[in-house]
Each structure stands twice: as structure tokens, then as C-alpha cells.
Amino acid sequence: MNRLSVSGAPLAGRLLAAVLLLATSLNAQDFGAVDALAAKGDLAGAASALSEMASKDPKAAKDPKAKALWMRLGDGHYQKKAFREAADAYAKAAEISVDARSPFNAACGYALAGDTEKAFSWLEKAVATAAYPPATIEADGDLASLRKDPRWAPLLEKARLTIEPCRAIPELLQFDFWLGEWNVRPNGAQAYIAESRIEKILAGCVVVENWMPQRAAGSGRSFNTYDPARKQWRQVWVSQTGARVDFDGALVAEGQMRLVAAKDAQGNLSRMTFTRETPDRVRQNGESSADDGKTWTTTFDFLYERKAPVLAKAEAVLELPRRDVLAEGVAFDPASGAYFVGAVHARSIYRATPSGEVTLFSKKEDGLLGVFGMAVDPKTKSLWAATSGLPEMQGYTPADDGRAFVAQYDLRSGKLVRKVGVPKDGKKHVLGDVILLPSGELLATDSAANLVYRVPAKGEVLEVYAGPGPLRSLQGLAPSPDGRTLFLADWSQGLFRLDPETKSIEKMKGPDGANLRGIDGLYASKGALLGVQNGTQTHRILKISLTPTGDASAVEILEAGNPEWSEPTLGVLVDGAFVYNARSQWGLFENGAVDRNRAKLRPPLLMKLKLT
């Protein structure tokens, strides 16, 4: 039975409401007599008297007092489980005047009485009042006998469209290619300038864009809807300053919408064309015309690139007990099965056994700076760690700025063997990663000087191997299987190739639309590259397939937006899996901010992503 009143209020107390209504409005003697019979429980006598009175006086038949009495009689019969009599009484009430409750209650009564035809007839009338969403109809147990009838599903759909009529307008689907969560950049540029969320509201009647630029100024919303009478789309743009622009337009081709604004104060026209280039990219081209549309000049050209969906397939390996370390690099010792985690803020290296026991591997007297990338050399049983002076490390002083060295440890004894530093040239240096080549040669990358260094077999100074060339923000390095090419990750530009013979560096080509900027750690795996991309709005782990000439042929997203992440950084390949630092939390440490952010810190986390 319906639990809604005409006004939408609960009907649990409908009998009381009816009594109050009668008490205040039933003044005529005849209605009073009917009410008295009902009060005594003589429902059949009251119905007979009410019917006789209605047959003699047409005005009384349509009186609101009569409707209230029929509803009261329906409630009384329903409570006594006389469902047909209840349904007949509700039907009488419904015939007096249009409302939502009486036809629905009549449908419920007839369904319980087994009269399917009348039940559907009255349910159709209830649906027409637009008061009953499908969920309300489906949830009412009194209608259970109707659910297997072939008319049930169409009726629910009719109820949905009665309440949400915009869903029945096919033209309102024309702009659906723009829906989603997007990063936005100027066409031809690399950096994103805004985020945009486009969604439908008001049961599909309106498409809303939420424009969120990276700078606070310039935010706004556009409201887009289709006018069936004019057969046109209308957009109203409102900025955070209250400025408003109205556009009208239509679909000019499949996946292409054009909207035109009226002339501005200078007499110029403006228009925007939205074009779906791929399912994950939409181009928005703005133009203006000073000659009534004869010629058009581009005013802006944006690419909306769909944010990567959340892909969370990796599993946790271990957490460090100490939270305020700023974990960065990861290494693995195949002989012992132990993992090593480098910490920038703690200026330390931690060792985790296969059983999960975490201990401090380095010693304070080793004098490490912030520890970044690391590598294990199984032949020499050494652990190599890149370490650099940064404000994010504890105990930082201005004298540490520009200091950087590679530290060698004996894996068996845990003793520091030697330090190999950057040249003392007075420049800033940040050693971010150290890589062991298949040849046994050891290289380190410098993201400040954009140089690749070779670690000499002896000596205390790193040797310049290559760079800087076109590099601007050097990060990870990975060798090809044959050693003839070294692949470099430049955080601000993308991927590069380094020829070990000539030391020439050139930009790698990639698939159309692929974003290879913002890659930190880079690794070679089964003829492809793995990249930890933490410079995009949604952090990702990518698999980058290669052409025979060393360009990127395809990009596959292996992991994206994992809720356990907080800026993933570096990792290591272990037995067909990629084990990586998932939780560096750099943003909570930057420029010495860790003290005010300690309550927000979570334990550093290593995660394992199985590779196929």
C-alpha cells in the first residue's frame, strides 16, 4: 500500500488525518450519519449510505467530504484485509477528484484481491500523476503479484519517464561525448591548465561543466540544455565574477557541437566548436568574427583529455613502522630476499626481511644525505645508493645544498665501503637514481645538472657520462636488453634515447595523444619500458612498448589512481613483478613542512604489481 500522501508526507497516520479532516469539515447531516456508521465499524452500511446519497445528490457525489469518507472506508477495509472492498472504496475516492494517493491505493487493493486487470488500470492512473518513482512502486509489497506480468517493466519505465521526461528526448544525448572527468591543456602545449568535470543534473535535463583552472581565477560553470521547441541547444556560461555569456547552437555532425553567442559590445561574434577526436579526447575550439561570420579567428584551442580510471591491481608487500621518513628508492637483494628502502627525510636506508621485519641498515655516522634511488650488484654483493642534500631532509643546512654522492655498502656486513661524489663545480646537484647496466657498469642520474654520471671502479668523483643536451628534468634511466640504447625519463618533457657510443640524446616519438611527461622511475622489462608517472593529475604506472628504432609504439596503463597511493616514485623488478614505493608523501615534506603535517602522514608502503 502506498506510504505517500498527495503532498508527499507519510501516510502512517492517514486514518488520524482523515478523522481530523472529518472533524473540521463534515458539517452536513447526511455526511455526519455516514461518518457515524463508519465510526461504529459498519463499513458496509456506511458505503451503502454514501452511495445512495451520491445517487440522489450529484453535488454530494463530488463533495470533498465524500472523497474523505471513501478514503476512510478504504483504510478501514484494508485494515480488515477486505482488499476488494478497500480497492472499490479507493476507486470511488479517485473518481471524485484527481490525486496521487487514491489511485495507487486502489491498485494495491485490487492486486491483493487478485484482480490484475483493475490493478494495472489504476496503477497506470497513479503513474500519470508523476508522484511515484519506479523504486517506490517496486518496493511496495502489495503489488508483488504484478511483478511477473509483462506489463510490469514497461509501466516502471513509463513511471521513470513521467518523473524524468528529459530522458525521453533523444537530442539530449547529443552532448554525452563531453561527459566525464578531464584534464585540459592548450592544443600543442604539454602542461595542463585546468580540470573539468562535465556531468548531467536534473534527471538528465542539463549538462553542467565545472571549469576548475589550476589558478584560482577564471573558474566557472556552463549550463547546457536542449530546447525541443526551438530545436537548439542553449548554453549559459557563468564565471566566478558573475560574468555571463549565452550561446545557442546545434549538432553539426556526429560528435561535433557548435554554439554561437550574440554580438558583444564591440560587435564581434564568438563561437565554440566541441569535437570528439577520440573517446578519451575532446577538442574545444573558440573563435571570433568581426565581419558577421564571414571569417573567423581562433581565440583558444583546448584539448580535454579524459582522466585515467582507477586501476588498483597491486597488492601490499610491507609497510615501514616509521612514518616520517619520506621513502623514495627501492632495491632488492636476490641472495637474501631482502628489500631496501631509501629515505630522503630520515637520511637512512631500511632493510626488510622476507618475514617482514624492518630494521635500520645504514648508520647515522655514515653521513648520508637524502637517499633516493638504489641498486644491488649481486656480483660484488654491494648496495649502491644515490644521496643528495635537499631541504626536505632532517638536519638540512644551506651548506648541504648542491651536495650529492653515491654510497656503496657491503650487503654482508652492512658497512659503508666508499662515497663517490659529484664534481665540485659550485653548481646544484641532485642525484635521483642509480642504475646497474647489464655490462656491470654503474650509472647515476642528476636531475639538477641534467647529467648522467658513470661510477668509476676506483676514486671518489663521478665521471660525466652524457648530457645535458636537450634534457631539462632528468629522472630515471633504463637500458635496452642489448645495451645499445639507454632510455631516459625527463619529467617535464617525456622520454629520450641516449646512444652509449656517441652520447647523443634525442627525444622519443610516441603514439598520437599519449602523455609521457611526468615519469619518475623508468625500468626495462621484457622488451618494453615501465614508467612510474607521478607528474600527471592521476598518477599511473605505464607499460611502454617500443619500436625497433627505439620509439614508443603503444602505451598501456597498468595501474592508475590507486587509493593506497600518495605519490609513487621508484621501484625494482623482482621475479616477474614490479615492486615499488607507493607512498612517498612528498607533498607533506616539501620545504620543511613535515612538522605541521605529521598527523597526516601514513606508513610508507611497498606494493607489488604482477606483470604478464
CSV table of N, CA and C in Angstrom, one decimal, residues 8 93 259 282 304 383 392 396 440:
chain,number,residue,atom,x,y,z
A,8,GLY,N,3.0,14.3,-0.5
A,8,GLY,CA,4.3,13.7,-0.3
A,8,GLY,C,4.6,13.4,1.1
A,93,ALA,N,-13.1,7.2,-4.3
A,93,ALA,CA,-12.5,8.4,-4.0
A,93,ALA,C,-11.7,9.0,-5.1
A,259,LEU,N,28.3,26.1,-30.9
A,259,LEU,CA,27.5,27.0,-30.1
A,259,LEU,C,28.0,28.4,-30.5
A,282,VAL,N,38.5,15.4,-26.3
A,282,VAL,CA,37.5,16.3,-27.0
A,282,VAL,C,38.3,17.6,-27.2
A,304,TYR,N,40.6,18.5,-24.2
A,304,TYR,CA,40.1,17.8,-23.0
A,304,TYR,C,40.6,16.3,-23.0
A,383,LEU,N,75.4,-2.8,-2.2
A,383,LEU,CA,74.2,-1.9,-2.4
A,383,LEU,C,74.7,-0.5,-2.7
A,392,GLU,N,64.1,19.0,2.3
A,392,GLU,CA,63.2,18.0,2.8
A,392,GLU,C,63.8,17.0,3.8
A,396,TYR,N,68.8,19.6,7.6
A,396,TYR,CA,69.3,20.3,6.5
A,396,TYR,C,69.9,21.7,6.9
A,440,GLY,N,77.5,-4.5,-16.2
A,440,GLY,CA,78.2,-4.3,-14.9
A,440,GLY,C,78.5,-2.9,-14.6
